[in-house]
XYZ file of C-alpha atoms in Angstrom:
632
model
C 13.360 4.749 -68.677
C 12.475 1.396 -68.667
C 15.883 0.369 -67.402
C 15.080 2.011 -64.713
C 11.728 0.337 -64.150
C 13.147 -2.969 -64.417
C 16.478 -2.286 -61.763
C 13.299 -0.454 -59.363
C 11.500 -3.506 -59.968
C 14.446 -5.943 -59.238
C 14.913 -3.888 -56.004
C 11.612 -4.076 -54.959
C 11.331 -8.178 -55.773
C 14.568 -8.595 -53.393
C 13.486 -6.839 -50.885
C 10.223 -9.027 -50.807
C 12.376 -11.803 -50.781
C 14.543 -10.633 -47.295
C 11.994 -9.734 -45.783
C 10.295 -12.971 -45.515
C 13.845 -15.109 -45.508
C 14.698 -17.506 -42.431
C 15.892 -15.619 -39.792
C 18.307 -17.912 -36.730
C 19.095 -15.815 -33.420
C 20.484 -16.978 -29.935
C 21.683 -14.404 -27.376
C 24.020 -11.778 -28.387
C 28.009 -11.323 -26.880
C 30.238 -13.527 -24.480
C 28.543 -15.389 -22.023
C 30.277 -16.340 -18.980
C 28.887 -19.635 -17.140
C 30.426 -21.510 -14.261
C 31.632 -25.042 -14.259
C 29.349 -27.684 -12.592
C 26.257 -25.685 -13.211
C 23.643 -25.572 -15.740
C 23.857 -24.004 -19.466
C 20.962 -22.473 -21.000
C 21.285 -21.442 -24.780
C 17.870 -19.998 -26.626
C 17.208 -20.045 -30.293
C 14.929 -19.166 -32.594
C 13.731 -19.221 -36.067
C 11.852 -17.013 -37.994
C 10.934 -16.553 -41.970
C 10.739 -19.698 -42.674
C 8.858 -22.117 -45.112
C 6.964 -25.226 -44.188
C 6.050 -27.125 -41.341
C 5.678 -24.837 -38.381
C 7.554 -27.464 -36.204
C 11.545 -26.969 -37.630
C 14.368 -29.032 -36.511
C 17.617 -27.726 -34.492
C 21.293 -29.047 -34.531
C 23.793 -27.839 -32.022
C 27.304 -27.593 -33.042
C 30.657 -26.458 -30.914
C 33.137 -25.570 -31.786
C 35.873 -25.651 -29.454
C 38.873 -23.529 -28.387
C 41.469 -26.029 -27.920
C 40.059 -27.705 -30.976
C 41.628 -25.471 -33.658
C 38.138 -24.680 -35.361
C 37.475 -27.784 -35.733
C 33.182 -28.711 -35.455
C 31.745 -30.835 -33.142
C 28.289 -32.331 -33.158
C 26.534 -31.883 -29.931
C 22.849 -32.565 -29.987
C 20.089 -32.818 -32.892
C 16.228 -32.879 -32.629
C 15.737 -35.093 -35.812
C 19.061 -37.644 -35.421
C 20.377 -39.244 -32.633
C 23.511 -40.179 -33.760
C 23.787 -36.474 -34.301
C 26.298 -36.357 -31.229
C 30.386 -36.870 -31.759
C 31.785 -39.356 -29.034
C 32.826 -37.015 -26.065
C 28.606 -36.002 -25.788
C 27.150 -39.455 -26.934
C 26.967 -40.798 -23.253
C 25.604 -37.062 -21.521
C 23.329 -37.180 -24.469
C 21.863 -40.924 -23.905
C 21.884 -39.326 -20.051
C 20.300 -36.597 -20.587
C 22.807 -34.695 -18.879
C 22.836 -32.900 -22.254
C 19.670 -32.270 -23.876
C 17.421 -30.394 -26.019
C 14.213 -28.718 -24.481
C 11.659 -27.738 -26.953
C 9.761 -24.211 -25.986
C 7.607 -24.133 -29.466
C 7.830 -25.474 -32.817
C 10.035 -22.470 -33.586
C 11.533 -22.030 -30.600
C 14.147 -24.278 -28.643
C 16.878 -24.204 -25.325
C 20.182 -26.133 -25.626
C 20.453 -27.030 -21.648
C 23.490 -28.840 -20.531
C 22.948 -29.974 -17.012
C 26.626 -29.952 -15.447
C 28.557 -27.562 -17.428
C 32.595 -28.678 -17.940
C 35.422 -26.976 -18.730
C 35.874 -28.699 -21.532
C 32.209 -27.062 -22.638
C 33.957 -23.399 -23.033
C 33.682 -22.645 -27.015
C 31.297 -21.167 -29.638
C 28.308 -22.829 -29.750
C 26.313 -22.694 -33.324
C 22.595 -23.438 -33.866
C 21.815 -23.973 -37.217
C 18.331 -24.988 -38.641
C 18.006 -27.591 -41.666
C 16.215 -25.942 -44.772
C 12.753 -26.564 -45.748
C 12.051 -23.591 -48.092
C 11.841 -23.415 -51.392
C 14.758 -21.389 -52.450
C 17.683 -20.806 -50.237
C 18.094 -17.438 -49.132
C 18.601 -15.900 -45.367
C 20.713 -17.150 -42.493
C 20.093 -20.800 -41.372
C 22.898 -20.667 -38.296
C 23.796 -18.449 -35.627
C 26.608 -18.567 -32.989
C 27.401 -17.451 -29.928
C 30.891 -17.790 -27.731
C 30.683 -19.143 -24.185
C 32.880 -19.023 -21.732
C 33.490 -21.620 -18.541
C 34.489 -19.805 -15.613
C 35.849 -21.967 -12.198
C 32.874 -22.241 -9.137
C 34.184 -19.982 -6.913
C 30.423 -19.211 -4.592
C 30.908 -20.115 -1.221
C 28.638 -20.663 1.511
C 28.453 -21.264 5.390
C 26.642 -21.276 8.702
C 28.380 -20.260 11.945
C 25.478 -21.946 14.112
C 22.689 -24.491 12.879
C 19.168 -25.686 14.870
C 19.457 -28.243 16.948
C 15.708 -29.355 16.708
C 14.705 -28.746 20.026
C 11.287 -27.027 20.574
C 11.549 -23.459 20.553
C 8.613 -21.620 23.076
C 6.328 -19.474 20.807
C 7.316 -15.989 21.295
C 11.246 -17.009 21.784
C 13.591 -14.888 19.059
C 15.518 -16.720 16.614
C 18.683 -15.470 14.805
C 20.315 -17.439 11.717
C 23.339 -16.522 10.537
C 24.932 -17.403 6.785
C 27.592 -16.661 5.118
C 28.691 -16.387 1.644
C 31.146 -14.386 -1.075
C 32.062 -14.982 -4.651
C 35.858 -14.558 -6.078
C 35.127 -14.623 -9.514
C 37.881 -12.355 -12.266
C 33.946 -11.076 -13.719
C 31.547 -8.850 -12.367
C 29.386 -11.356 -11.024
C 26.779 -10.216 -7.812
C 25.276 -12.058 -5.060
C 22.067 -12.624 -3.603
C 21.595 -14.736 -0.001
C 17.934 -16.182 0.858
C 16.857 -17.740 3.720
C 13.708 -20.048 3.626
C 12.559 -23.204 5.407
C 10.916 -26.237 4.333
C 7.326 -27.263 6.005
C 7.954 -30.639 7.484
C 5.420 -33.058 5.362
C 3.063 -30.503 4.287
C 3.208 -28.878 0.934
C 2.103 -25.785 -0.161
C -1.021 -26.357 -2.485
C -0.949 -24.025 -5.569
C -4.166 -22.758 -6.828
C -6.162 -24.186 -9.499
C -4.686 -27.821 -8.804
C -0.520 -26.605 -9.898
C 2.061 -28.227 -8.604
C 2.342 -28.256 -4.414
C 5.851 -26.802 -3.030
C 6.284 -27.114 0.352
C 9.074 -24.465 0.229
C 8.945 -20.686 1.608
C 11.248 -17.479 1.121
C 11.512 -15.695 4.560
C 13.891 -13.120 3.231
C 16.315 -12.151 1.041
C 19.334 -9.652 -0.076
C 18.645 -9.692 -3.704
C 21.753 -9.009 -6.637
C 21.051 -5.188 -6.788
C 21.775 -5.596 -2.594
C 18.180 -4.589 -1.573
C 15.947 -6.404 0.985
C 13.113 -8.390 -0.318
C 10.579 -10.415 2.258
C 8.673 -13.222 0.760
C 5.051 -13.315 -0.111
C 4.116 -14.953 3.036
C 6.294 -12.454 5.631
C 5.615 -9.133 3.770
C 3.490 -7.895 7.113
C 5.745 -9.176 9.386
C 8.916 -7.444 7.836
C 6.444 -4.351 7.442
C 6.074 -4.214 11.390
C 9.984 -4.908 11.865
C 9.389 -8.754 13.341
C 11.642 -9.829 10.388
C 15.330 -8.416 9.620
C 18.116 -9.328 7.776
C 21.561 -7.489 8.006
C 24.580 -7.778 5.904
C 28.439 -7.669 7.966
C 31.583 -7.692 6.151
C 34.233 -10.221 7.355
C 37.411 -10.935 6.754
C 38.582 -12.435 3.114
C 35.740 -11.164 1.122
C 33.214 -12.650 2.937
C 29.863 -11.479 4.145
C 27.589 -12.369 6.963
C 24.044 -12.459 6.766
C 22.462 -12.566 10.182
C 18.280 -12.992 9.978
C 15.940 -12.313 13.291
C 12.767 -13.087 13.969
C 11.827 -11.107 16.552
C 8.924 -13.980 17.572
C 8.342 -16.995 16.325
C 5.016 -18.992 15.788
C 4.218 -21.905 15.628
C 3.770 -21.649 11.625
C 7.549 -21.161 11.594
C 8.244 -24.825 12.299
C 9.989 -26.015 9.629
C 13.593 -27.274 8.215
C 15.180 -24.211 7.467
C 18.118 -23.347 4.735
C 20.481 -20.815 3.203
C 20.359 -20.204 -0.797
C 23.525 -18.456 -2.415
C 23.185 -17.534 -6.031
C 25.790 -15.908 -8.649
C 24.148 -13.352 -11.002
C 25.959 -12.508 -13.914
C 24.445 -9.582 -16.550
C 24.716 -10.487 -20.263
C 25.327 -8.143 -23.106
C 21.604 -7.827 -23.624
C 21.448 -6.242 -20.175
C 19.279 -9.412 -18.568
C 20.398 -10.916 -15.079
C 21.354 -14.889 -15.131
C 21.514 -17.165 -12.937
C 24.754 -18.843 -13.165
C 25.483 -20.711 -9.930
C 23.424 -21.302 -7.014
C 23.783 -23.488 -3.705
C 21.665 -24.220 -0.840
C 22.878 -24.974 2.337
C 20.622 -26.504 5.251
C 20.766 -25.091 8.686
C 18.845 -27.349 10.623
C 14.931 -28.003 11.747
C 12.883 -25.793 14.227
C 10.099 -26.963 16.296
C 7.911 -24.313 17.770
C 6.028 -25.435 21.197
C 2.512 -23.535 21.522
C 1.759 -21.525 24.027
C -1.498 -23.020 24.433
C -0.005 -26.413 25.707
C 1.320 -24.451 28.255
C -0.280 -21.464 29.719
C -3.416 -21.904 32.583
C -4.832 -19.242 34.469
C -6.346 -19.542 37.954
C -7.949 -17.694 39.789
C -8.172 -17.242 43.836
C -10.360 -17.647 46.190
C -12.292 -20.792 44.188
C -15.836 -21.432 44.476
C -18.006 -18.909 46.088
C -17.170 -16.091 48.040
C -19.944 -14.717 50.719
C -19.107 -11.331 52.303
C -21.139 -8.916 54.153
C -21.929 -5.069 52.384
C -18.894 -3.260 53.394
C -16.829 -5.912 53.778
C -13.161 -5.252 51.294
C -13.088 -7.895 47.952
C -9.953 -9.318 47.137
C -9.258 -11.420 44.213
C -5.982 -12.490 43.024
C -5.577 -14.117 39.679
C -2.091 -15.861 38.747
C -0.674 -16.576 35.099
C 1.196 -19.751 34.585
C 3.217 -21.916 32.056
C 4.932 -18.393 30.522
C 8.507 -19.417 28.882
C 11.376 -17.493 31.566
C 13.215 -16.994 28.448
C 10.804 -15.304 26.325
C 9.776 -11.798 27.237
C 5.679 -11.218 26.507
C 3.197 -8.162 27.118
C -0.311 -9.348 29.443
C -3.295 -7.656 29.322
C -4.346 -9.001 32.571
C -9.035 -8.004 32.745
C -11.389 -8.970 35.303
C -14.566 -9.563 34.394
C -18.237 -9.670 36.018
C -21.026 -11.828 34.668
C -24.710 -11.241 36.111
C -27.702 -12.198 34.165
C -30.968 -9.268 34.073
C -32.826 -11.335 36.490
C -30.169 -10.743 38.977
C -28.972 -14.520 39.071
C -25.203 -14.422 39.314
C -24.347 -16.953 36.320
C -24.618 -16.643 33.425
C -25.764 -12.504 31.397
C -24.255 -10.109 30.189
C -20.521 -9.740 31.114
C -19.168 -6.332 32.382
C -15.492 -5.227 32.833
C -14.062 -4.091 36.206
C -10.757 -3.339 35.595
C -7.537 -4.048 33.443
C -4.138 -3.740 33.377
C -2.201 -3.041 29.962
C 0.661 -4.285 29.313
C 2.817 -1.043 30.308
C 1.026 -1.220 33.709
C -1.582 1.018 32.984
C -4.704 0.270 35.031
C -8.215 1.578 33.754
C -11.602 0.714 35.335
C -14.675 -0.516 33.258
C -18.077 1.294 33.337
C -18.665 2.115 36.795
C -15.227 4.595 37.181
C -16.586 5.075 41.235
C -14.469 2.196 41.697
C -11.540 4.038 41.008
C -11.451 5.811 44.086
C -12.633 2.462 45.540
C -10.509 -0.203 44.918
C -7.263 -1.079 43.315
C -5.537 -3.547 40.595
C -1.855 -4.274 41.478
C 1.189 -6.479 40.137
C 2.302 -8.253 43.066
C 4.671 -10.497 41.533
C 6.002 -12.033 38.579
C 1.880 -13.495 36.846
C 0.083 -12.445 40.251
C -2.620 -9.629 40.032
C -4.901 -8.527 42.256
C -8.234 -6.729 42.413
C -9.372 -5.218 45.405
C -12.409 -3.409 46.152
C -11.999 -1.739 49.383
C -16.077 -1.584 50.482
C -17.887 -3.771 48.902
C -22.019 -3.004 47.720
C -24.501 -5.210 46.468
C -24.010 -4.199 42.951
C -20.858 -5.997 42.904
C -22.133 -9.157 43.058
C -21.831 -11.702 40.627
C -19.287 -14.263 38.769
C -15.573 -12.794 38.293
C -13.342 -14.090 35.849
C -9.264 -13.124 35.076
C -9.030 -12.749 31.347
C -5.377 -13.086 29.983
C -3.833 -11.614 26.460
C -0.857 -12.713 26.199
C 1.285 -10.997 23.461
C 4.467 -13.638 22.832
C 7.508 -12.204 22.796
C 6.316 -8.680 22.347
C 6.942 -6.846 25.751
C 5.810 -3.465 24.728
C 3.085 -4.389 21.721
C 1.385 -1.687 20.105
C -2.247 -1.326 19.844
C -2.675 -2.694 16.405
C -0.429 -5.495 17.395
C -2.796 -9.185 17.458
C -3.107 -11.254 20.853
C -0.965 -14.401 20.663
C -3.105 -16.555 23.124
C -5.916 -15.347 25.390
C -7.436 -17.236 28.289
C -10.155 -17.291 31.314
C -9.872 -18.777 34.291
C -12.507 -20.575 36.347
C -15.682 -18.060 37.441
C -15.289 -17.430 41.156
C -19.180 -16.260 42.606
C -19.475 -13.165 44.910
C -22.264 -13.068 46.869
C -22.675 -9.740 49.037
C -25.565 -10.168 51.874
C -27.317 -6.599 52.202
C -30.021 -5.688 54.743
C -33.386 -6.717 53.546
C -34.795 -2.828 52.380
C -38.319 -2.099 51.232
C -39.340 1.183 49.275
C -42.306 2.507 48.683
C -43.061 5.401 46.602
C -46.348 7.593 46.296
C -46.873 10.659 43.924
C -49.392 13.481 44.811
C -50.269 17.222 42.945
C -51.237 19.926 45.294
C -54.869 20.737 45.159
C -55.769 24.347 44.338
C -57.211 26.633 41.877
C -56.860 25.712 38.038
C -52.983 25.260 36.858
C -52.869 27.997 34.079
C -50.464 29.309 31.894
C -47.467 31.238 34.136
C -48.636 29.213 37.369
C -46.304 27.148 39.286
C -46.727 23.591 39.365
C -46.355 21.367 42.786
C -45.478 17.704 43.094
C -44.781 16.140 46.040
C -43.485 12.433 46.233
C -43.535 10.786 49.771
C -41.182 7.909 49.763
C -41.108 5.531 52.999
C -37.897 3.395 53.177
C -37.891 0.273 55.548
C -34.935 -1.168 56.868
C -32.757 -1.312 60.022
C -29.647 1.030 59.984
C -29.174 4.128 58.375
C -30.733 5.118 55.016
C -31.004 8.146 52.042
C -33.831 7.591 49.244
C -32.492 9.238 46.133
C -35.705 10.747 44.116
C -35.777 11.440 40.236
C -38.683 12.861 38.434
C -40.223 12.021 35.018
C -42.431 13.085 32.939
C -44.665 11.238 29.888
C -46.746 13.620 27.457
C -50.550 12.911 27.625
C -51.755 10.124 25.319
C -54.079 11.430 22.983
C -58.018 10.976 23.705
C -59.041 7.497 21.222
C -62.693 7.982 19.487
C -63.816 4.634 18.644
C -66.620 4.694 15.598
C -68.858 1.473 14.730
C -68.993 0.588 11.543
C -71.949 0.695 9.961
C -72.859 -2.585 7.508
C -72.674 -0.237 4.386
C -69.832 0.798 4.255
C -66.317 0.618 5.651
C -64.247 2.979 7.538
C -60.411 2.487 8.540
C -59.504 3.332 11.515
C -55.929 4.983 11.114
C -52.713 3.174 13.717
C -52.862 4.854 17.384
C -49.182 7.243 17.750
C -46.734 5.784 19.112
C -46.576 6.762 22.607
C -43.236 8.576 23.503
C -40.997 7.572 26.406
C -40.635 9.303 29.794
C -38.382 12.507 29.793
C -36.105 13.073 33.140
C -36.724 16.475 34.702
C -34.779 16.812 37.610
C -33.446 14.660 40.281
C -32.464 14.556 44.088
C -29.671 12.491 44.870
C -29.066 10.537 48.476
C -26.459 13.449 48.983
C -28.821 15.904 48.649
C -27.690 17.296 45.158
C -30.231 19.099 42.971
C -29.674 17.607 39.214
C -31.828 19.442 36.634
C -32.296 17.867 33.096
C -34.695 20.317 31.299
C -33.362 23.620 29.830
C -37.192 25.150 28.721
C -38.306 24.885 32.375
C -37.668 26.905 35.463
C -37.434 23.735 37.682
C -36.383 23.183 41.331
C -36.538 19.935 43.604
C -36.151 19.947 47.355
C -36.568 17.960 50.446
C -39.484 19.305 52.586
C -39.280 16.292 55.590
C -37.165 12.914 55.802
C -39.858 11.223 53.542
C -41.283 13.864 51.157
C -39.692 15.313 48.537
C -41.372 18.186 46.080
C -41.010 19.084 42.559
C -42.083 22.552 41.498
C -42.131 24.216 38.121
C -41.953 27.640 38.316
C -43.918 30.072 35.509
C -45.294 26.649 33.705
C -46.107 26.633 30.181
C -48.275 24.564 27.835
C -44.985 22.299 27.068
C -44.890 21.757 31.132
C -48.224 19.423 31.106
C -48.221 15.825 31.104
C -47.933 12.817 33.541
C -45.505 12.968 35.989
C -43.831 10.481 38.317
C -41.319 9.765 41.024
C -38.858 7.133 41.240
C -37.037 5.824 44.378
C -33.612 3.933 45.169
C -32.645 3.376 48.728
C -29.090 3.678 49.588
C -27.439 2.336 52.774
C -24.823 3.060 55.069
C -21.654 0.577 54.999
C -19.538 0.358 58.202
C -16.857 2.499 56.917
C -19.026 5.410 56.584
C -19.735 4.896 52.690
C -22.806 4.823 51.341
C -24.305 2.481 48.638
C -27.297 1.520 46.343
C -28.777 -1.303 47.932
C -30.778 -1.829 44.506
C -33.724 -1.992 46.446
C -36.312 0.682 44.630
C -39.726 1.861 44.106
C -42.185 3.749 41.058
C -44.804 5.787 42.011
C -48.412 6.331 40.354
C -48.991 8.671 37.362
C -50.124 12.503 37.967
C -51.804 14.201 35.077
C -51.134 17.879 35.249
C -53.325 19.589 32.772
C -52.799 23.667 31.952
C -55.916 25.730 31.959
C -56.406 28.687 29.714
C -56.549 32.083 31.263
C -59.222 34.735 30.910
C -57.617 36.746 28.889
C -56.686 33.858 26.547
C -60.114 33.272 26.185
C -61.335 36.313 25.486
C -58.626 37.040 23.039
C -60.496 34.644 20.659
C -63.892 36.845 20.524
C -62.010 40.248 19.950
C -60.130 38.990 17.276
C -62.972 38.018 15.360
C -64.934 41.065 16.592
C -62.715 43.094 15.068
C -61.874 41.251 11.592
C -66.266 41.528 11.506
C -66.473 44.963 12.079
C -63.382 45.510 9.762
C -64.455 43.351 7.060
C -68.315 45.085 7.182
C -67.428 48.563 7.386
C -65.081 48.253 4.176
C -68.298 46.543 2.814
C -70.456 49.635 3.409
C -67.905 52.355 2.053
C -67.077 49.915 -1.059
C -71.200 49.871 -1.957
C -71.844 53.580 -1.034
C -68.750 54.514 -3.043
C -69.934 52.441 -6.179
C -73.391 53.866 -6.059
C -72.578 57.614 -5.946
C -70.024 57.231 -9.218
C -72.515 55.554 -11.180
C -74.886 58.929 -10.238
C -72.402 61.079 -10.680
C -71.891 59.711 -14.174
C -75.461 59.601 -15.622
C -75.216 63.244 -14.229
C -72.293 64.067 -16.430
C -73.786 62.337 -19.748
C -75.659 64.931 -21.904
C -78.839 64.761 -23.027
């Protein structure tokens, strides 16, 4: 038994022991590197005793050598090296790179062919006992440089319009005895101006347009992720001829962020036993610089005829505006707006700006808010950046300041709604002044005199409207009505005390009830109302509600616009117009509404009294009955 408990204990104590012994490990397997690029070898060390900063030798040993051990590089001698490293280690061709105090990277810059052997990393001892493994090894393998890469066409450097297409085309191919993949990347440079990194890193002026990555899928860079999203970025892969591919990149339409000195990256991957992708062989190849010419150095729109325009009412409006300084070669979408300016006083600069008509892109022509002008005028492509606007009769309201608005969408010929302007522009304001005849309007508002209005009645309103003017003319009448602003008490206030007097209501705005219009159409607005409007002479025009209710009372009034007669025949709203005075139209009770009042409380009275009597009668003859009843 206590055999036993000494071998368990033995067991135990060794176990201890491994499990805290120095531990060296680099990659596991083969690895298969290519002459003339760098080497990268990891190692470790764990378990140890001591400082926590440990010292690394690197040893080869080489396969031509017969076994035999070379020194190659030490952290804690430098005469560590044998002769063939001693000059790539003094230039640093050959190096160590420290990653932690346990942790290091054997990195030999330009890896030879002489290089190919098993390289050992072994760690010098500074525990107490000796125990655990203080090297480990790993076999590399130097494989010829076999990546090749091309360009059938490169930039010249001449300035490129903004909107124009550009196409790059690379290829590349590896003919390597491994399985070795490859990835092609096309980037550019920004002339002079570096890419600042947040928080104050390091500035790169370099960006990745697009790639094919190892695994042969498509990756955009960070910056043209949207623009490969919307398909303005593409990048094909064509087989050719001795293992070759060729890598042709569009942009559908450059801006004038693209400028730049662009290149093409080739890079070998390679997959190690521990299923990681390496890097083993990479090379950049420069296509040339691109310069990308605004379109705002370019492009002016003007607009025809300049100045001010004076026509007479009736009189047609044409306005042509032209687009120049387009590229011939580059094929954009215009969204081609005129535009009317007049300010709420009626001077024709400056206000609020209103749009008369556009033209998309696809030739689609849409009229702003007054769509009478549809019928009216027209908006035509008469030639390669010439539009027109013509407005066949024109009316007073027309007047005002007309600008051509431009959006031009570079190198996009067909862009889709959520597709951004490149550029857009104005040309100069061209004033429109449209002389009408001078008009005057005048407008009074009258309620028929008769009995009391009362509930079911029908109300009468006449509105006599005098328009002065030479030629011929139509008044168009509309009818509103305000609710009756409630009576205001005013109190004094006494010296005692206080009283606060509560906010007056808000008064509500006019409602519209019906309306004649200079055609002689009947519009009615109210649904609760049976309402008609008519014409009873050239100048009066009446308003009756029919079977009027409480809801019907209120202050009404008329309002006039005068509309002339063009030479064509048309007719127009001179602008010229006219508000009558207020009418109060009160509803009366009726008779019977009055006397409804008395015989309802007549009859809750006689009600409530009788039920009185018979309640008091009834309670007196039970208490009778019941002395009756008791016995003596």
């Amino acid at each position: 038994m206590a055999s036993m408990k000494t071998a368990l204990f033995v067991f135990l104590h060794w176990v201890l022991q491994c499990a805290v012994c120095r531990d060296v490990s680099v990659p596991p397997g083969t690895l298969y590197r290519v002459a003339g690029f760098p080497l990268s070898l990891p190692c470790a060390v764990s378990g140890f005793e001591g400082p926590r900063t440990q010292d690394f030798e690197w040893f080869l040993y080489r396969d031509d050598a017969g076994g035999r051990q070379m020194g190659v590089v030490s952290t804690r001698d430098k005469g560590f090296p044998y002769a063939p490293f001693q000059p790539r280690v003094k230039n640093g061709e050959v190096r160590v790179e420290r990653d932690s105090g346990d942790k290091v990277r054997l990195v030999i810059q330009r890896l030879r062919a002489e290089d190919q052997g098993k390289y050992e990393c072994y760690t010098p001892s500074t525990d107490s006992t000796y125990q655990g493994n203080y090297s480990a090894s790993v076999p590399v393998k130097v494989i010829p440089d076999t990546l090749q890469v091309s360009y059938t066409r490169s930039l010249t450097g001449q300035p490129v319009p903004e909107g124009a297409e550009l196409t790059l085309t690379c290829s590349g191919g590896i003919q390597s005895e491994q399985l070795t993949q490859l990835s092609i990347t096309f980037g550019k440079r920004n002339n002079g101006e570096g890419l600042g990194a947040e928080g104050g890193g390091e500035v790169s002026n370099i960006r990745e347009i697009i790639s094919i990555d190892k695994l042969l899928g498509v990756v955009p860079g960070r910056m043209y992720k949207k623009r490969y999203g919307d398909g303005e970025i593409t990048l094909e892969k064509r087989n050719k001829e001795g293992g070759l591919g060729e890598y042709v990149m569009k942009m559908r339409a450059v801006q004038p962020d693209d400028t730049g000195s662009y290149f093409c990256e080739s890079t070998q991957w390679i997959r190690d036993p521990d299923r990681s992708w390496q890097k083993i062989a990479q090379r950049t190849l420069d296509i040339g610089n691109l310069t990308v010419q605004q379109l705002a150095e370019s492009l002016s729109i003007t607009s025809s005829p300049r100045g001010e325009v004076t026509l007479q009412v009736g009189a047609p409006l044409i306005l042509t505006c032209e687009v120049l300084g387009l590229p011939a070669e580059v094929n954009s979408g215009l969204l081609v707006q005129w535009m009317r300016s007049v300010s709420s006083d009626g001077a024709r600069s400056g206000g609020v700006e209103m749009e008369v008509a556009r033209m998309s892109p696809d030739g689609v022509v849409s009229w702003g808010d007054n769509l009478s002008r549809a019928s009216g005028g027209s908006m035509e492509k008469v030639a390669g950046g010439r539009y027109t606007l013509k407005l066949f009769s024109g009316q007073p309201l027309d007047s005002g300041v007309y600008r051509c608005v431009v959006s031009v969408y570079a190198g996009r010929a067909n862009p889709d709604p959520s597709t951004p302007v490149t550029l857009t522009q104005r040309s100069e304001g061209v004033t429109v002044n449209l002389k009408s005849k001078d008009v005057l309007v005048a407008a009074v508002a009258q309620l028929l005199r008769g009995p009391l209005l009362k509930r079911g009645n029908t109300i009468t309103l006449i509105c006599n409207i005098t328009v002065t003017t030479t030629g011929p003319a139509q008044a168009q009448v509309q009818w509103l009505r305000w609710p009756i602003p409630p009576r205001v008490i005013k109190r004094e206030e006494s010296p005692a005390s206080a009283v606060t007097v509560p906010d007056p209501p808000v008064e509500e705005g006019p409602s519209l009830v019906a309306a004649l219009m200079y055609d002689g159409v009947a519009k009615i607005y109210v649904n609760t109302s049976d309402v008609s409007i008519d014409r009873l002479s050239a100048g009066s025009y009446r308003l009756r509600v029919h079977s009027a209710t409480m809801d019907d009372q209120g202050m009404y009034a008329c309002h006039a616009q005068a509309w002339g007669q063009d030479p064509h025949g048309g007719w127009y709203n001179t602008g010229a117009r006219a508000e009558s005075n207020a009418v109060t139209v009160y509803m009366y009770s009726r008779a019977e509404d009055l006397l409804l009042i008395p015989l309802v409380v007549g009859v809750s009275s006689a009600l409530f009294v009788g039920i009185l009597i018979i309640s008091t009668v009834t309670c007196c003859f039970m208490k009778r009955l019941a002395k009756q009843r008791t016995p003596k």
